[in-house]
XYZ file of C-alpha atoms in Angstrom:
206
model
C 139.589 -126.877 25.173
C 140.476 -130.505 25.925
C 138.348 -132.828 28.038
C 140.818 -132.279 30.909
C 140.216 -128.545 30.695
C 136.471 -128.789 31.161
C 135.425 -127.288 34.489
C 133.848 -130.077 36.512
C 131.882 -130.043 39.760
C 132.826 -132.277 42.678
C 130.531 -135.055 41.415
C 132.039 -134.971 37.927
C 129.324 -132.934 36.210
C 130.266 -130.160 33.794
C 129.864 -126.682 35.227
C 127.166 -124.587 33.485
C 129.559 -122.127 31.825
C 131.756 -124.916 30.469
C 128.686 -126.838 29.345
C 127.338 -123.842 27.411
C 130.693 -123.447 25.717
C 130.811 -127.121 24.784
C 127.277 -127.034 23.381
C 128.077 -123.940 21.338
C 131.151 -125.601 19.845
C 129.049 -128.652 18.944
C 126.476 -126.439 17.252
C 129.250 -124.935 15.141
C 130.094 -128.395 13.871
C 133.192 -128.993 15.991
C 133.616 -132.777 15.817
C 136.127 -132.855 18.670
C 133.688 -131.010 20.934
C 130.931 -133.491 20.141
C 133.308 -136.373 20.884
C 133.917 -134.795 24.294
C 130.171 -134.468 24.829
C 129.732 -138.168 24.041
C 132.605 -139.141 26.342
C 131.055 -137.197 29.211
C 127.649 -138.842 28.883
C 128.122 -142.232 27.215
C 128.295 -144.270 30.446
C 125.101 -142.680 31.751
C 123.292 -143.202 28.451
C 124.287 -146.862 28.183
C 123.509 -147.713 31.815
C 120.135 -145.961 31.718
C 119.217 -147.662 28.428
C 120.337 -151.014 29.842
C 118.106 -150.635 32.878
C 115.133 -149.474 30.807
C 115.482 -152.095 28.066
C 116.922 -154.948 30.084
C 119.476 -156.163 27.562
C 123.051 -154.909 27.013
C 123.156 -155.400 23.233
C 119.899 -153.511 22.764
C 121.215 -150.819 25.096
C 124.395 -150.416 23.020
C 122.332 -149.961 19.851
C 120.034 -147.552 21.658
C 122.971 -145.509 22.960
C 124.343 -145.054 19.448
C 120.945 -143.930 18.191
C 120.508 -141.577 21.140
C 123.753 -139.756 20.349
C 122.804 -139.526 16.682
C 119.583 -137.865 17.798
C 121.455 -135.593 20.193
C 123.677 -134.507 17.294
C 120.655 -133.798 15.076
C 118.582 -131.863 17.623
C 121.237 -130.163 19.755
C 120.207 -126.863 18.220
C 116.898 -127.181 20.095
C 118.571 -127.345 23.498
C 117.424 -124.176 25.263
C 119.298 -124.548 28.534
C 116.168 -124.733 30.726
C 117.768 -127.780 32.341
C 121.287 -129.172 32.358
C 122.405 -130.905 29.193
C 122.501 -134.184 31.146
C 118.832 -133.844 32.135
C 117.946 -133.003 28.529
C 119.749 -136.152 27.370
C 117.874 -138.181 29.993
C 114.656 -137.207 28.248
C 115.974 -138.351 24.866
C 117.092 -141.691 26.315
C 113.753 -142.350 28.029
C 111.726 -141.419 24.944
C 113.935 -143.485 22.650
C 113.765 -146.541 24.901
C 109.994 -146.190 25.247
C 109.598 -146.148 21.458
C 112.045 -149.028 21.053
C 110.099 -151.125 23.548
C 106.835 -150.428 21.723
C 108.459 -151.675 18.530
C 109.471 -154.914 20.255
C 105.943 -155.461 21.507
C 104.502 -155.014 18.038
C 107.163 -157.199 16.463
C 107.411 -159.956 19.016
C 103.993 -159.779 20.699
C 105.808 -160.216 23.969
C 107.222 -158.184 26.757
C 110.683 -156.684 26.464
C 113.727 -158.937 26.471
C 114.489 -160.597 29.815
C 117.127 -159.150 32.051
C 120.190 -161.308 31.536
C 123.128 -159.301 32.839
C 123.971 -156.611 35.330
C 125.100 -153.326 33.863
C 128.824 -152.498 34.119
C 127.950 -149.914 36.776
C 126.174 -152.557 38.844
C 129.113 -154.941 38.554
C 131.462 -152.136 39.538
C 129.486 -151.330 42.672
C 129.496 -154.996 43.665
C 133.251 -155.352 43.131
C 133.980 -152.140 45.066
C 132.102 -153.340 48.159
C 134.330 -153.610 51.224
C 136.165 -156.917 50.834
C 133.114 -159.165 50.408
C 133.540 -162.893 50.731
C 132.672 -164.950 47.624
C 129.428 -165.957 49.324
C 128.533 -162.327 50.096
C 129.372 -161.226 46.568
C 127.202 -163.999 45.146
C 124.328 -163.044 47.460
C 124.597 -159.358 46.492
C 124.722 -160.224 42.812
C 121.653 -162.420 43.184
C 119.815 -159.663 45.051
C 120.701 -157.157 42.330
C 119.391 -159.537 39.676
C 116.212 -160.106 41.686
C 115.558 -156.365 41.895
C 116.335 -155.871 38.193
C 113.973 -158.678 37.271
C 111.188 -157.141 39.370
C 111.961 -153.683 37.952
C 111.596 -155.074 34.451
C 108.111 -156.378 35.286
C 106.585 -153.015 36.205
C 105.323 -150.629 33.549
C 107.808 -148.616 31.525
C 106.581 -145.348 33.069
C 107.136 -146.710 36.570
C 110.503 -148.186 35.634
C 111.697 -144.891 34.166
C 110.799 -142.812 37.216
C 112.319 -145.378 39.594
C 115.586 -145.568 37.697
C 115.900 -141.798 37.400
C 115.204 -141.308 41.124
C 116.732 -144.327 42.835
C 119.625 -145.126 40.483
C 120.515 -141.841 38.789
C 119.693 -139.809 41.901
C 117.702 -137.057 40.170
C 115.445 -134.831 42.246
C 111.714 -134.799 41.533
C 112.164 -131.400 39.856
C 114.896 -132.784 37.589
C 112.814 -135.843 36.747
C 109.901 -133.551 35.844
C 112.160 -131.777 33.350
C 113.542 -135.061 32.004
C 110.086 -136.586 31.499
C 108.358 -133.308 30.559
C 105.644 -133.720 33.220
C 104.590 -131.762 36.287
C 106.569 -132.263 39.476
C 103.399 -133.406 41.246
C 102.964 -136.081 38.587
C 106.480 -137.311 39.282
C 105.795 -137.611 43.017
C 102.538 -139.536 42.573
C 104.042 -141.738 39.857
C 107.048 -142.450 42.048
C 104.813 -143.537 44.938
C 102.836 -145.871 42.661
C 106.053 -147.169 41.096
C 107.506 -148.071 44.492
C 104.283 -149.890 45.387
C 104.375 -151.775 42.072
C 108.018 -152.771 42.535
C 107.359 -153.894 46.104
C 104.448 -156.020 44.904
C 106.617 -157.648 42.239
C 109.350 -158.423 44.768
C 106.826 -159.925 47.168
C 105.239 -161.993 44.398
C 108.619 -163.341 43.340
C 109.494 -164.152 46.951
C 106.195 -165.976 47.475
C 106.779 -168.033 44.310
C 110.184 -169.289 45.482
């Protein structure tokens, strides 16, 4: 089964039956199947890691390590969620641990946000014929939000990115973070308040 033969939903996700077949081939050691799995999820993994860590080079390293972990522990995937949601959990946990290592090593907060992710740049460039001034203003706004996002706690950042950027439902986020759905809802409310406060503080300092 080639990547073109995978049954996809309208939004580009792999249909459950095709996903189960792909996972089973990976478990049997099929290298081509695992390459297809990586191709299906690599953009999501990199963009999520970039938003959580705030630095593209660190995100690239993290993405490689995430897929190594996926390869090692794929046998534990039980199918209680989609494979994508299961990978979300691995990315979030890996980035959380990576950030803790930075804080011990550097005695500082995570690296500053320096660049937009490729997905962010793509959304800006696809906007309906923006003028150079509009494009610059949108890029600056995106950077302002990313900077504020990077200043809230990792737990708040993770739930905001999964909900507002990745578009997961609260139930899906609960599976990805391995917490109760009620915890997701309360954490999301606090995260939005924290982000709003950071944006207001940055605006007041200008």
